[in-house]
Structure formats: structure tokens, C-alpha cells
Coordinates of C-alpha atoms in Angstrom, one line a residue:
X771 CA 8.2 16.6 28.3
X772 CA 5.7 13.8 29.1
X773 CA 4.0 13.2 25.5
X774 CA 5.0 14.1 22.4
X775 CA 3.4 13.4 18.8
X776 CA 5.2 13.7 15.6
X777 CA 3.5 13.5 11.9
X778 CA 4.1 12.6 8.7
X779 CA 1.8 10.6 6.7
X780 CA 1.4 9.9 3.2
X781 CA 4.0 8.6 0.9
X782 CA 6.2 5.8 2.3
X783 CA 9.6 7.3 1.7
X784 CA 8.6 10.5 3.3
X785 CA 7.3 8.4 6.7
X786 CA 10.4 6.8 6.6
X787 CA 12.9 9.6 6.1
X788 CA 11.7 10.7 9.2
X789 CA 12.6 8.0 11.8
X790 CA 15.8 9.6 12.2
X791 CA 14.6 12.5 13.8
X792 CA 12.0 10.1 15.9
X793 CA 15.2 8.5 16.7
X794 CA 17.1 11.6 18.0
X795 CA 13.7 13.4 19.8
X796 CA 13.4 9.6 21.9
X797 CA 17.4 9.8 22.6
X798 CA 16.6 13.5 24.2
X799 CA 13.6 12.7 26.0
X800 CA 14.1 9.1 27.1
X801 CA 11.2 9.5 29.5
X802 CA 8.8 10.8 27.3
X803 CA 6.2 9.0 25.5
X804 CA 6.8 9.1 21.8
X805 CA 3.7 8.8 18.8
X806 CA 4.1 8.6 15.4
X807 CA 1.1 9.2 12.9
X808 CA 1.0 8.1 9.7
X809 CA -1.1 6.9 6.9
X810 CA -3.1 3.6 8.3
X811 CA -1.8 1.3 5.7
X812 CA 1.9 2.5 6.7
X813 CA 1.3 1.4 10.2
X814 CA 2.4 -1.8 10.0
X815 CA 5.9 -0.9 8.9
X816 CA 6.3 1.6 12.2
X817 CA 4.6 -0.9 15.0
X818 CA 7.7 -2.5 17.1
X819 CA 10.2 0.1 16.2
X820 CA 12.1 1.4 19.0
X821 CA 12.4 5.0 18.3
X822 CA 8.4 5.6 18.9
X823 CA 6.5 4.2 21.4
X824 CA 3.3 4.0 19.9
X825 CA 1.8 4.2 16.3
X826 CA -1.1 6.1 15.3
X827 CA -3.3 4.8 11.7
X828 CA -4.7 7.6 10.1
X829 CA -7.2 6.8 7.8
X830 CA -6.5 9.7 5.4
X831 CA -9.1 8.2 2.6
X832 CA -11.6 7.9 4.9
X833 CA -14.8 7.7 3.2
X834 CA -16.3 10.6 5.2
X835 CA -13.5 12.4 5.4
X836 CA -14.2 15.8 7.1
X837 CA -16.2 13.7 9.4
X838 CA -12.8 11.5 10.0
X839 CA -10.5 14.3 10.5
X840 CA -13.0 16.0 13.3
X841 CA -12.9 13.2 15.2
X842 CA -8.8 12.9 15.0
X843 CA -8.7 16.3 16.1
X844 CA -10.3 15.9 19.1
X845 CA -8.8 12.7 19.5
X846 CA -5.6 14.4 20.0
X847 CA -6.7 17.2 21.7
X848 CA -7.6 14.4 24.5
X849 CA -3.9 12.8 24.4
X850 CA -2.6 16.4 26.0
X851 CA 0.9 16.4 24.0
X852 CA 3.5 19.0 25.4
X853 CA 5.4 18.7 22.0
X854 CA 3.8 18.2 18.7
X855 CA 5.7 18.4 15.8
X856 CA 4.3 18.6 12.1
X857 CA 6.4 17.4 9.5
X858 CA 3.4 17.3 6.9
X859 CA 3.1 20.9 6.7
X860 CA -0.7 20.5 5.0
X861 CA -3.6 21.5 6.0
X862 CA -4.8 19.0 7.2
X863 CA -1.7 18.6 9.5
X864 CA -1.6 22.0 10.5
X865 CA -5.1 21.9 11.9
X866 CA -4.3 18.6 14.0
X867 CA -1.9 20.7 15.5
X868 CA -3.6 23.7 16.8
X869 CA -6.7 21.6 17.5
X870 CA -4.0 19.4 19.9
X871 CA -3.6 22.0 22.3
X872 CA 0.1 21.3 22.9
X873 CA 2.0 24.2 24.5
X874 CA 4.8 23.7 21.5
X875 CA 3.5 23.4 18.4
X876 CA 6.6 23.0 15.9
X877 CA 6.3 23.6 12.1
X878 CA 7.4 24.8 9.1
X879 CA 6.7 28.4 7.4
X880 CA 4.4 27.4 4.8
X881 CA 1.5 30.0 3.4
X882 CA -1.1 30.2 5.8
X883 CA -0.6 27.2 8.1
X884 CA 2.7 29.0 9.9
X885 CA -0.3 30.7 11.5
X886 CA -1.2 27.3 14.0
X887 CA 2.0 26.5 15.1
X888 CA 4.0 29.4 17.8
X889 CA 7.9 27.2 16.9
X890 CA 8.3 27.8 12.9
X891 CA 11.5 27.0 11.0
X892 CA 12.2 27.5 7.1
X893 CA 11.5 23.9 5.1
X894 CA 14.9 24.3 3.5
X895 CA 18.4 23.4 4.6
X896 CA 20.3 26.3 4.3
X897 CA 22.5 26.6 1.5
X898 CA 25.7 27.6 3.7
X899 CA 25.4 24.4 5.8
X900 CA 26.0 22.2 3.1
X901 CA 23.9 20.2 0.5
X902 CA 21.4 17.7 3.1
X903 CA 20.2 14.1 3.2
X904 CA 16.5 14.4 3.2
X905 CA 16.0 13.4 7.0
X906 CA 18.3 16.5 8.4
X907 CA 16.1 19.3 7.0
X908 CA 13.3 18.0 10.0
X909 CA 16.2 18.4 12.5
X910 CA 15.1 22.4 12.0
X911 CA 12.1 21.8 13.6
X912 CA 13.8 20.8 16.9
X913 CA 17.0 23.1 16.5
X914 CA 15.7 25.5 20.0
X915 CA 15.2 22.1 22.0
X916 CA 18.9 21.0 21.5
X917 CA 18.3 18.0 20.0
X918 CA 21.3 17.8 16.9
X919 CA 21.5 15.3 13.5
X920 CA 23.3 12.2 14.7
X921 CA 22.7 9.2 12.9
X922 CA 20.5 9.9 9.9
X923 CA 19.9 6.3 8.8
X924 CA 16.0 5.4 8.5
X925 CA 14.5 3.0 10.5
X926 CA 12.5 -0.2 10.5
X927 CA 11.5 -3.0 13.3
X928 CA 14.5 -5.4 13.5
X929 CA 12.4 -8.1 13.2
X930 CA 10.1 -6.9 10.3
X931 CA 10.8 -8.9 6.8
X932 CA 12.7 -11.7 8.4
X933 CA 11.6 -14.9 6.3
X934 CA 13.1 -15.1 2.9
X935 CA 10.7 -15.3 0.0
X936 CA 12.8 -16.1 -2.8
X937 CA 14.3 -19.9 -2.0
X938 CA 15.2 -20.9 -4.9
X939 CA 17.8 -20.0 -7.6
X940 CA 21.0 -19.2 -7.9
X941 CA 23.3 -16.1 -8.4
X942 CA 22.9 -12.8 -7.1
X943 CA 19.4 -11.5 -6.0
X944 CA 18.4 -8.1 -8.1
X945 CA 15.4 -6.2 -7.3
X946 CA 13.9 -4.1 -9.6
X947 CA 11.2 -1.5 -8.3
X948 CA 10.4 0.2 -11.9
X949 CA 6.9 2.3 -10.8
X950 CA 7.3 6.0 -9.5
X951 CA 4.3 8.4 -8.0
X952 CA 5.7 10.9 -10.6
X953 CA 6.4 10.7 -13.8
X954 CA 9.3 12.9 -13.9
X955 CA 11.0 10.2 -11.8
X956 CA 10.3 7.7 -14.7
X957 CA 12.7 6.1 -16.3
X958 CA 11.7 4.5 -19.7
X959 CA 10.6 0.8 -20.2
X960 CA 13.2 -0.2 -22.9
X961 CA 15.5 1.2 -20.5
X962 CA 15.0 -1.4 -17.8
X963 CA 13.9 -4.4 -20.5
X964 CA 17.9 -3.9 -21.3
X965 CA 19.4 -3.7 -18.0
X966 CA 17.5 -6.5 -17.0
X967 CA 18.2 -8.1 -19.6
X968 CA 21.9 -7.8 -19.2
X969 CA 22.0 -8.6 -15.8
X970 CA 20.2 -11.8 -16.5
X971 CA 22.8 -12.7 -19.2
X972 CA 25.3 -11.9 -16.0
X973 CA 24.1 -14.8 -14.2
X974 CA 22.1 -12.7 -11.5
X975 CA 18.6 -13.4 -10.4
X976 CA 16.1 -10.7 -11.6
X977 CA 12.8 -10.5 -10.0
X978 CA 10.5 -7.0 -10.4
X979 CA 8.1 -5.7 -7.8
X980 CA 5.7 -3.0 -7.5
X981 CA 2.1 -1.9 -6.1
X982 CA -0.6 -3.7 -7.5
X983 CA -1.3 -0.7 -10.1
X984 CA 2.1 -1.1 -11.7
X985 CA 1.1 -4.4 -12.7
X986 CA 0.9 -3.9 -16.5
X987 CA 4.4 -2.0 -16.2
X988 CA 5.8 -4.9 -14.2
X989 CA 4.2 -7.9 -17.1
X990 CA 5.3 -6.1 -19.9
X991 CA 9.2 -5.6 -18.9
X992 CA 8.9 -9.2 -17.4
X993 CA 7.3 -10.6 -20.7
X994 CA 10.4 -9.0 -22.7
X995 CA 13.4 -9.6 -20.5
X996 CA 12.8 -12.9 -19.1
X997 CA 12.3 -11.8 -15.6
X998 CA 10.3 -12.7 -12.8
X999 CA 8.1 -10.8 -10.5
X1000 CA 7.6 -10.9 -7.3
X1001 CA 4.2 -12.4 -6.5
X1002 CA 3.3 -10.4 -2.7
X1003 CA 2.7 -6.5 -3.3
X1004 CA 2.1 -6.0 0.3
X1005 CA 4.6 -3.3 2.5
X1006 CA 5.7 -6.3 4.6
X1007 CA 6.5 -8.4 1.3
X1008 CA 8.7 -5.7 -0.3
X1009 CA 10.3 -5.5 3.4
X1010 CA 10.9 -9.0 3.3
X1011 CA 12.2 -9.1 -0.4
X1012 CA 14.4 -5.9 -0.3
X1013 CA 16.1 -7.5 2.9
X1014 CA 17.1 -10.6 0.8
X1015 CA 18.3 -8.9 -2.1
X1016 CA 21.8 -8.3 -2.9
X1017 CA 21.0 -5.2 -5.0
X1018 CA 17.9 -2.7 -5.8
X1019 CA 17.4 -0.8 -9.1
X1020 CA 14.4 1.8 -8.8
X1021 CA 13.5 5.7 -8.6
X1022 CA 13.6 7.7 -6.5
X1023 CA 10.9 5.5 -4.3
X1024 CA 9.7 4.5 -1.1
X1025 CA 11.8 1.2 -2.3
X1026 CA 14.4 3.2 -2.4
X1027 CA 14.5 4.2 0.8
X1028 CA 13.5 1.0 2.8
X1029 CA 16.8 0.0 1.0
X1030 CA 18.3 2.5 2.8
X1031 CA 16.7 0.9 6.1
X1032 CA 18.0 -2.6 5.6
X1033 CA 21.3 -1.9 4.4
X1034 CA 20.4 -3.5 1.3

């Protein structure tokens, strides 16, 4: 194996989940050269980590979109990959992969799409092998190459998030991420104006953060609790603030799982 690209854009959490397996395919083929696509404003979080050699920005709302994804196609079509494996499992994805032209295409048996790749494997960790942390059930996708879970903690650059932004205060340092993509994975506004609340009266520092669209959630628990928010919305900035804080309280989030990451 010379080349080999993995994917899996969209949501942060899901990009992040799978370094492990990025990490365990680069242990196997040390020699190899190692891509990673994801979505183009993830990028930044992926450049310098040392389980992928290079990182791929795909501009998934593209303004001409079909247009876009033609010229990706062929794109990677030109890289020649021996190994390409598809972690999306959309359409979109599925195509990139049988457009590459790698000789193993890996991916999962969803409706249609099993049809573009010739290495599938169900999405699901079976039942018998135990109840899995997200990351494993990828590790089906490389099960006939050898390549076994090991260490299942995500990854981020070492040196990504290094400067502290909060330099003032005393007391612990509490994050709280309140957003979610879903609202199932809501949890109530009163609901954090207490906790916050209490952990305030604790003597602990409380500072919310969120994308810029959960501004009005973030003002409104802020305006009732006392707390404070965190002023840079950016990827790096929660990087930067999550590896300061003493303790996170979110959903089940992409916060959540650059947490994770940092030890936090």
C-alpha cells in the first residue's frame, strides 16, 4: 500500500471519532501515505496531526455543488489510492469512491451504495462482541487487512489550542457547551440556568460557548445565571478553551468529543 484515503466529513464529532482508526491504518502501513477528507472548515483541526499525512478540505456547501463534487471525483481519481476507505457511507461518498479507482474500496452495507465498493462490512458492532465506543465500529471496515482496535482515544495536533484564553479569575474553570445539532439531545434551558447557577454559588468559574447560531441560547442562560461566555466561536477557540478547562458540561457534541481529545 502506497496511498490510501480515508473519509468522513460533516459533523465534528463524527471526523473526530475517527482518528483512531487513522491512527491504527498509519501504525500498519507506516510507509504509506495517509489522507484524510473532511468538511473544509474542519480542516484546520486535522492539519499537523500525526496519524494522517495530509488533509483534504471538502467544500461540501459549495455553491455549485454538482459542479464541486465532479471535479473532486476526478480529483481523486488522479491521486491513484490502493486503499480508500468510506466512513460517510452517503452518496455522495460512495460515488468518490468508485469514481477513485482504488483496487480496495472499503465500505459499509448501506441501501444502494454497498454496490461501489467490492470490501463491505455491517455499520453495527455486533451485539456478541460487546456494547462499542463509537470509534471501534470503523475498525470493521479494516477487519480483512489485520489492522485490530488499539488505542481508541481521538486525536488532535499536540500543539493545536495551546495559548490560554481565559486569564483571569479564580476557582475552577467550567465549560458549558449547551447547543446540540438535534433536538432530541437537548437538554432544557432552566436546566442549565440552575446548574450553572449552582456551580457559580460553588466558587467555580462558568463561562458558556457555542457556534455563532446558539447565540440567543447562550445570552439568555448567561443573562439569568450570571455567567460568562466565551467571546471566540471559532474550532480553534473551543480547542483552545476546552484544553484550559477543568470540566465540560454539554450533549452529546462535537465539544464533547474534543474533550475526549484533550483529556479535559
Amino acid at each position: 500500500m502506497k496511498r490510501i484515503l480515508v473519509m468522513r466529513f460533516r459533523a465534528l464529532g463524527d471526523a473526530l471519532l475517527a482518528t483512531p482508526l487513522l491512527r491504527a491504518v498509519k501504525a500498519h502501513y507506516p510507509a504509506a501515505r495517509v489522507d484524510y477528507l473532511v468538511d473544509e472548515e474542519l480542516a484546520p483541526l486535522f492539519r499537523g496531526n500525526p496519524d494522517c499525512d495530509r488533509v483534504l478540505a471538502y467544500p461540501r456547501r459549495a455553491r455549485w455543488r454538482s459542479v464541486s463534487d465532479l471535479r473532486w471525483a476526478l480529483r481523486l481519481r488522479r491521486e491513484r489510492y490502493d486503499l480508500l476507505l468510506d466512513l460517510q457511507g452517503s452518496g455522495t461518498s460512495a460515488l468518490f469512491t468508485l469514481f477513485s479507482g482504488a483496487p480496495r474500496r472499503h465500505g459499509y452495507r448501506v441501501r444502494h451504495r454497498h454496490l461501489f465498493y467490492n470490501q463491505k462490512s455491517d455499520r453495527g458492532w455486533p451485539a456478541e462482541r460487546g456494547r462499542p465506543y463509537a470509534p471501534i465500529n470503523h475498525f470493521l471496515l479494516v477487519e480483512s487487512l489485520g489492522i485490530q482496535p488499539r488505542d481508541l482515544t481521538p486525536g488532535l495536533p499536540p500543539d493545536l489550542g495551546l495559548e490560554n484564553p481565559f486569564t483571569h479569575g479564580s476557582g475552577p474553570l467550567v465549560l458549558v457547551a449547551p447547543g446540540a445539532t438535534w433536538r432530541a439531545k437537548q437538554w432544557p434551558a432552566e436546566s442549565y440556568i440552575e446548574i450553572t447557577g449552582a456551580l457559580r454559588r460553588e466558587g467555580c468559574r462558568v463561562v458558556l460557548m457555542g457556534s455563532p447560531g446558539e447565540r440567543p441560547l447562550l445570552e439568555n442562560i448567561a443573562e439569568r445565571s450570571g455567567a460568562d461566555i466565551h467571546d471566540d466561536p471559532s474550532l480553534p477557540g473551543m480547542v483552545a478553551a476546552l484544553r484550559h478547562a477543568d470540566l465540560l458540561l454539554s450533549t452529546d457534541s462535537g465539544a464533547r468529543h474534543v474533550a475526549v481529545a484533550l483529556g479535559t
